[in-house]
Short mmCIF file of C-alpha atoms in Angstrom, two decimals:
data_model
loop_
_atom_site.label_atom_id
_atom_site.label_comp_id
_atom_site.label_asym_id
_atom_site.label_seq_id
_atom_site.Cartn_x
_atom_site.Cartn_y
_atom_site.Cartn_z
CA MET J 1 0.00 0.00 0.00
CA LEU J 2 1.46 3.35 -1.01
CA SER J 3 2.16 5.88 1.71
CA THR J 4 0.64 9.35 1.61
CA THR J 5 3.43 10.84 3.71
CA PRO J 6 4.22 14.37 2.49
CA LEU J 7 7.42 14.60 0.48
CA LYS J 8 9.08 17.07 2.84
CA GLN J 9 8.60 14.69 5.77
CA ILE J 10 10.06 11.79 3.76
CA MET J 11 13.06 13.93 2.85
CA GLN J 12 13.65 14.85 6.49
CA GLU J 13 13.23 11.26 7.73
CA ARG J 14 15.58 9.75 5.16
CA LYS J 15 18.93 9.04 6.77
CA SER J 16 21.98 7.05 5.71
CA VAL J 17 21.51 3.80 7.63
CA ARG J 18 24.53 1.53 8.03
CA LYS J 19 23.15 -1.22 10.28
CA TYR J 20 20.51 -3.51 8.78
CA ASN J 21 18.39 -6.43 9.88
CA ALA J 22 19.99 -9.25 7.89
CA ASN J 23 16.85 -11.41 8.23
CA ILE J 24 14.64 -9.05 6.22
CA LYS J 25 14.02 -9.97 2.59
CA ILE J 26 12.65 -7.62 -0.04
CA SER J 27 11.01 -9.32 -2.99
CA ARG J 28 12.49 -8.81 -6.42
CA GLU J 29 9.07 -7.65 -7.59
CA THR J 30 9.13 -4.87 -4.99
CA ILE J 31 12.61 -3.75 -6.03
CA VAL J 32 11.67 -3.80 -9.72
CA GLN J 33 8.63 -1.62 -8.97
CA LEU J 34 10.80 0.73 -6.92
CA LEU J 35 13.28 1.11 -9.78
CA GLN J 36 10.54 1.54 -12.35
CA ASP J 37 9.03 4.36 -10.32
CA ALA J 38 12.43 5.97 -9.79
CA THR J 39 13.11 6.17 -13.52
CA SER J 40 10.68 9.06 -13.78
CA ALA J 41 13.82 11.08 -12.97
CA PRO J 42 15.02 13.51 -15.63
CA SER J 43 18.10 12.76 -17.71
CA SER J 44 20.14 14.48 -20.37
CA SER J 45 18.06 14.51 -23.60
CA ASN J 46 15.95 11.80 -21.94
CA MET J 47 18.64 9.25 -22.80
CA GLN J 48 18.11 7.46 -19.45
CA PRO J 49 21.70 6.21 -19.09
CA TRP J 50 21.10 4.45 -15.79
CA ARG J 51 21.38 0.67 -15.54
CA PHE J 52 20.88 -1.32 -12.35
CA ILE J 53 22.30 -4.56 -11.00
CA VAL J 54 20.32 -5.84 -8.01
CA ILE J 55 22.54 -7.95 -5.78
CA ASP J 56 20.48 -9.97 -3.30
CA ASP J 57 22.64 -13.08 -3.03
CA ARG J 58 24.51 -13.12 0.30
CA GLU J 59 27.58 -14.77 -1.18
CA ILE J 60 27.87 -12.15 -3.92
CA GLN J 61 27.30 -9.38 -1.38
CA LYS J 62 30.18 -10.81 0.65
CA ASN J 63 32.39 -11.06 -2.42
CA ILE J 64 31.90 -7.45 -3.51
CA ASN J 65 32.65 -6.32 0.04
CA PHE J 66 36.24 -7.50 -0.43
CA PHE J 67 36.82 -4.46 -2.65
CA SER J 68 34.31 -2.16 -0.95
CA PHE J 69 36.31 -1.41 2.21
CA ASN J 70 34.46 -4.06 4.26
CA GLN J 71 31.38 -1.98 4.94
CA GLU J 72 29.01 -3.91 7.21
CA GLN J 73 25.89 -2.77 5.39
CA ILE J 74 26.95 -4.42 2.13
CA GLU J 75 26.59 -7.86 3.71
CA THR J 76 23.56 -7.24 5.96
CA ALA J 77 21.27 -5.12 3.76
CA SER J 78 18.41 -6.92 2.04
CA ALA J 79 19.96 -6.00 -1.30
CA ILE J 80 22.57 -3.83 -2.91
CA ILE J 81 21.48 -1.84 -5.94
CA ALA J 82 24.46 -1.06 -8.13
CA VAL J 83 23.79 2.07 -10.17
CA ILE J 84 25.61 1.86 -13.49
CA GLY J 85 26.03 4.53 -16.18
CA ASP J 86 25.83 3.48 -19.83
CA THR J 87 28.06 5.80 -21.87
CA GLU J 88 26.48 4.45 -25.06
CA MET J 89 23.00 5.49 -23.94
CA TYR J 90 22.54 7.60 -27.07
CA LEU J 91 22.32 4.45 -29.21
CA ASN J 92 18.79 4.09 -27.82
CA ALA J 93 17.76 7.54 -29.08
CA LYS J 94 15.60 6.30 -31.97
CA GLU J 95 13.80 3.77 -29.77
CA ILE J 96 13.18 6.36 -27.04
CA TYR J 97 11.80 9.01 -29.38
CA ALA J 98 9.77 6.50 -31.38
CA LYS J 99 8.06 5.59 -28.11
CA ASN J 100 7.31 9.27 -27.53
CA VAL J 101 5.53 9.35 -30.89
CA GLU J 102 3.64 6.16 -30.11
CA LEU J 103 2.43 7.63 -26.82
CA GLY J 104 1.35 10.83 -28.53
CA TYR J 105 3.88 13.02 -26.77
CA MET J 106 5.25 14.64 -29.94
CA PRO J 107 4.94 14.57 -33.75
CA GLU J 108 7.11 12.10 -35.63
CA GLU J 109 9.13 14.78 -37.44
CA ILE J 110 10.15 16.42 -34.18
CA ALA J 111 10.99 13.07 -32.59
CA ASN J 112 13.14 12.10 -35.57
CA LYS J 113 15.06 15.36 -35.37
CA LEU J 114 15.63 15.05 -31.63
CA ALA J 115 16.81 11.47 -32.01
CA GLN J 116 19.26 12.44 -34.74
CA ASP J 117 20.49 15.41 -32.72
CA ALA J 118 21.17 13.12 -29.77
CA LEU J 119 23.02 10.61 -31.92
CA THR J 120 25.16 13.37 -33.41
CA MET J 121 25.86 15.25 -30.18
CA TYR J 122 26.63 12.33 -27.89
CA GLY J 123 28.24 10.28 -30.62
CA SER J 124 30.89 12.97 -31.06
CA ALA J 125 31.35 13.68 -27.35
CA SER J 126 34.54 12.73 -25.55
CA ALA J 127 34.67 9.80 -23.17
CA LYS J 128 35.13 12.22 -20.27
CA THR J 129 32.06 14.23 -21.26
CA LEU J 130 29.93 11.11 -21.54
CA GLU J 131 31.16 9.87 -18.18
CA ASN J 132 30.29 13.21 -16.56
CA ILE J 133 26.79 13.05 -18.04
CA VAL J 134 26.04 9.53 -16.81
CA HIS J 135 27.36 10.38 -13.34
CA PHE J 136 25.07 13.40 -13.12
CA ASP J 137 22.03 11.49 -14.32
CA ALA J 138 22.81 8.58 -11.99
CA GLY J 139 22.71 11.02 -9.09
CA LEU J 140 19.23 12.17 -10.06
CA VAL J 141 17.78 8.66 -10.25
CA SER J 142 19.60 7.52 -7.09
CA MET J 143 18.01 10.25 -5.00
CA GLN J 144 14.59 9.19 -6.25
CA ILE J 145 15.34 5.57 -5.34
CA MET J 146 16.24 6.59 -1.78
CA LEU J 147 13.15 8.76 -1.28
CA LEU J 148 10.81 6.16 -2.76
CA ALA J 149 12.41 3.45 -0.63
CA LYS J 150 11.80 5.56 2.48
CA GLU J 151 8.18 6.03 1.45
CA MET J 152 7.89 2.23 1.24
CA GLY J 153 9.28 1.88 4.76
CA TYR J 154 12.84 0.86 3.85
CA ASP J 155 16.14 2.51 4.63
CA THR J 156 19.11 3.10 2.37
CA VAL J 157 22.66 4.35 2.25
CA PRO J 158 24.55 5.45 -0.88
CA MET J 159 28.16 4.30 -1.19
CA GLY J 160 30.66 5.69 -3.64
CA GLY J 161 33.61 4.22 -1.76
CA PHE J 162 34.36 1.00 -3.57
CA ASP J 163 36.93 -0.13 -6.13
CA LYS J 164 34.99 0.50 -9.31
CA ALA J 165 37.51 -1.20 -11.58
CA LYS J 166 37.41 -4.41 -9.52
CA PHE J 167 33.62 -4.25 -9.33
CA ALA J 168 33.37 -3.90 -13.11
CA GLU J 169 35.72 -6.85 -13.56
CA TYR J 170 33.86 -9.02 -11.05
CA MET J 171 30.46 -8.26 -12.59
CA GLU J 172 31.89 -8.61 -16.13
CA LEU J 173 30.60 -5.21 -17.20
CA PRO J 174 31.13 -4.14 -20.83
CA ALA J 175 33.42 -1.16 -21.41
CA ASN J 176 30.48 1.23 -21.93
CA GLU J 177 29.00 0.51 -18.47
CA VAL J 178 30.54 2.57 -15.66
CA PRO J 179 29.96 1.63 -11.99
CA ILE J 180 28.88 4.76 -10.14
CA LEU J 181 27.16 3.99 -6.85
CA LEU J 182 26.16 1.14 -4.57
CA LEU J 183 22.87 1.60 -2.72
CA ALA J 184 22.15 -0.60 0.28
CA ILE J 185 18.44 -1.10 0.97
CA GLY J 186 16.72 -2.86 3.84
CA GLU J 187 15.28 -2.43 7.32
CA ALA J 188 17.34 -0.50 9.86
CA ALA J 189 18.66 -2.54 12.79
CA ALA J 190 19.81 0.65 14.52
CA PRO J 191 18.92 4.29 13.91
CA ALA J 192 21.21 6.39 11.78
CA TYR J 193 23.13 9.25 13.30
CA GLY J 194 21.68 12.66 12.70
CA SER J 195 23.65 14.98 10.46
CA SER J 196 23.89 18.74 10.57
CA ARG J 197 23.70 21.05 7.57
CA LEU J 198 25.52 24.27 6.77
CA SER J 199 23.43 27.38 7.27
CA ILE J 200 21.44 28.51 4.25
CA ASP J 201 23.33 31.82 4.29
CA HIS J 202 26.55 29.89 3.79
CA ILE J 203 25.41 28.11 0.65
CA VAL J 204 23.01 30.47 -1.13
CA ARG J 205 23.64 33.79 -2.83
CA PHE J 206 21.64 35.78 -5.34
CA ASN J 207 22.91 37.45 -8.46
CA LYS J 208 23.84 41.11 -7.90
#
């Protein structure tokens, strides 16, 4: 049953939990629905470069922890969602924009132009530029995953501290798929620490 908790409350209640109840299982169907909902996030030219590997096998969780600085939550969370960035996301441009036409979102001639523009722009971009784009877009979808998970009653913690090269090798990722983030999800076994924030005056300024 979906919660009707106001968004602001969910945002305030979401904390980075590092101790999980290892006996709690989350069904794959639930995780798939969570990820499907999260992909309403925006992305550059709607190329949706995010890819996900859901790791819910305890042995695999233990194995990836060998190159993830032995973080307790990797082995005790119900699952680890690896957020991957596909630097060849633009190859799906025609399929994406054809679907927009099918759904009545835009005329075919506009969709064709946008698809071709995406193929041209991203196809000529440097590897560094493409990597920056997929990292940015992965951040957008990851935040939605964490907020939606909290709405469902689960806790999460994002982890960027892992050996991405070893992870890619272990998971046999193709060269165009870049590991970006590991998200632990499950039920908290202990409350997270609170965390302060800089004052708004410290981080905001208006144009003169």
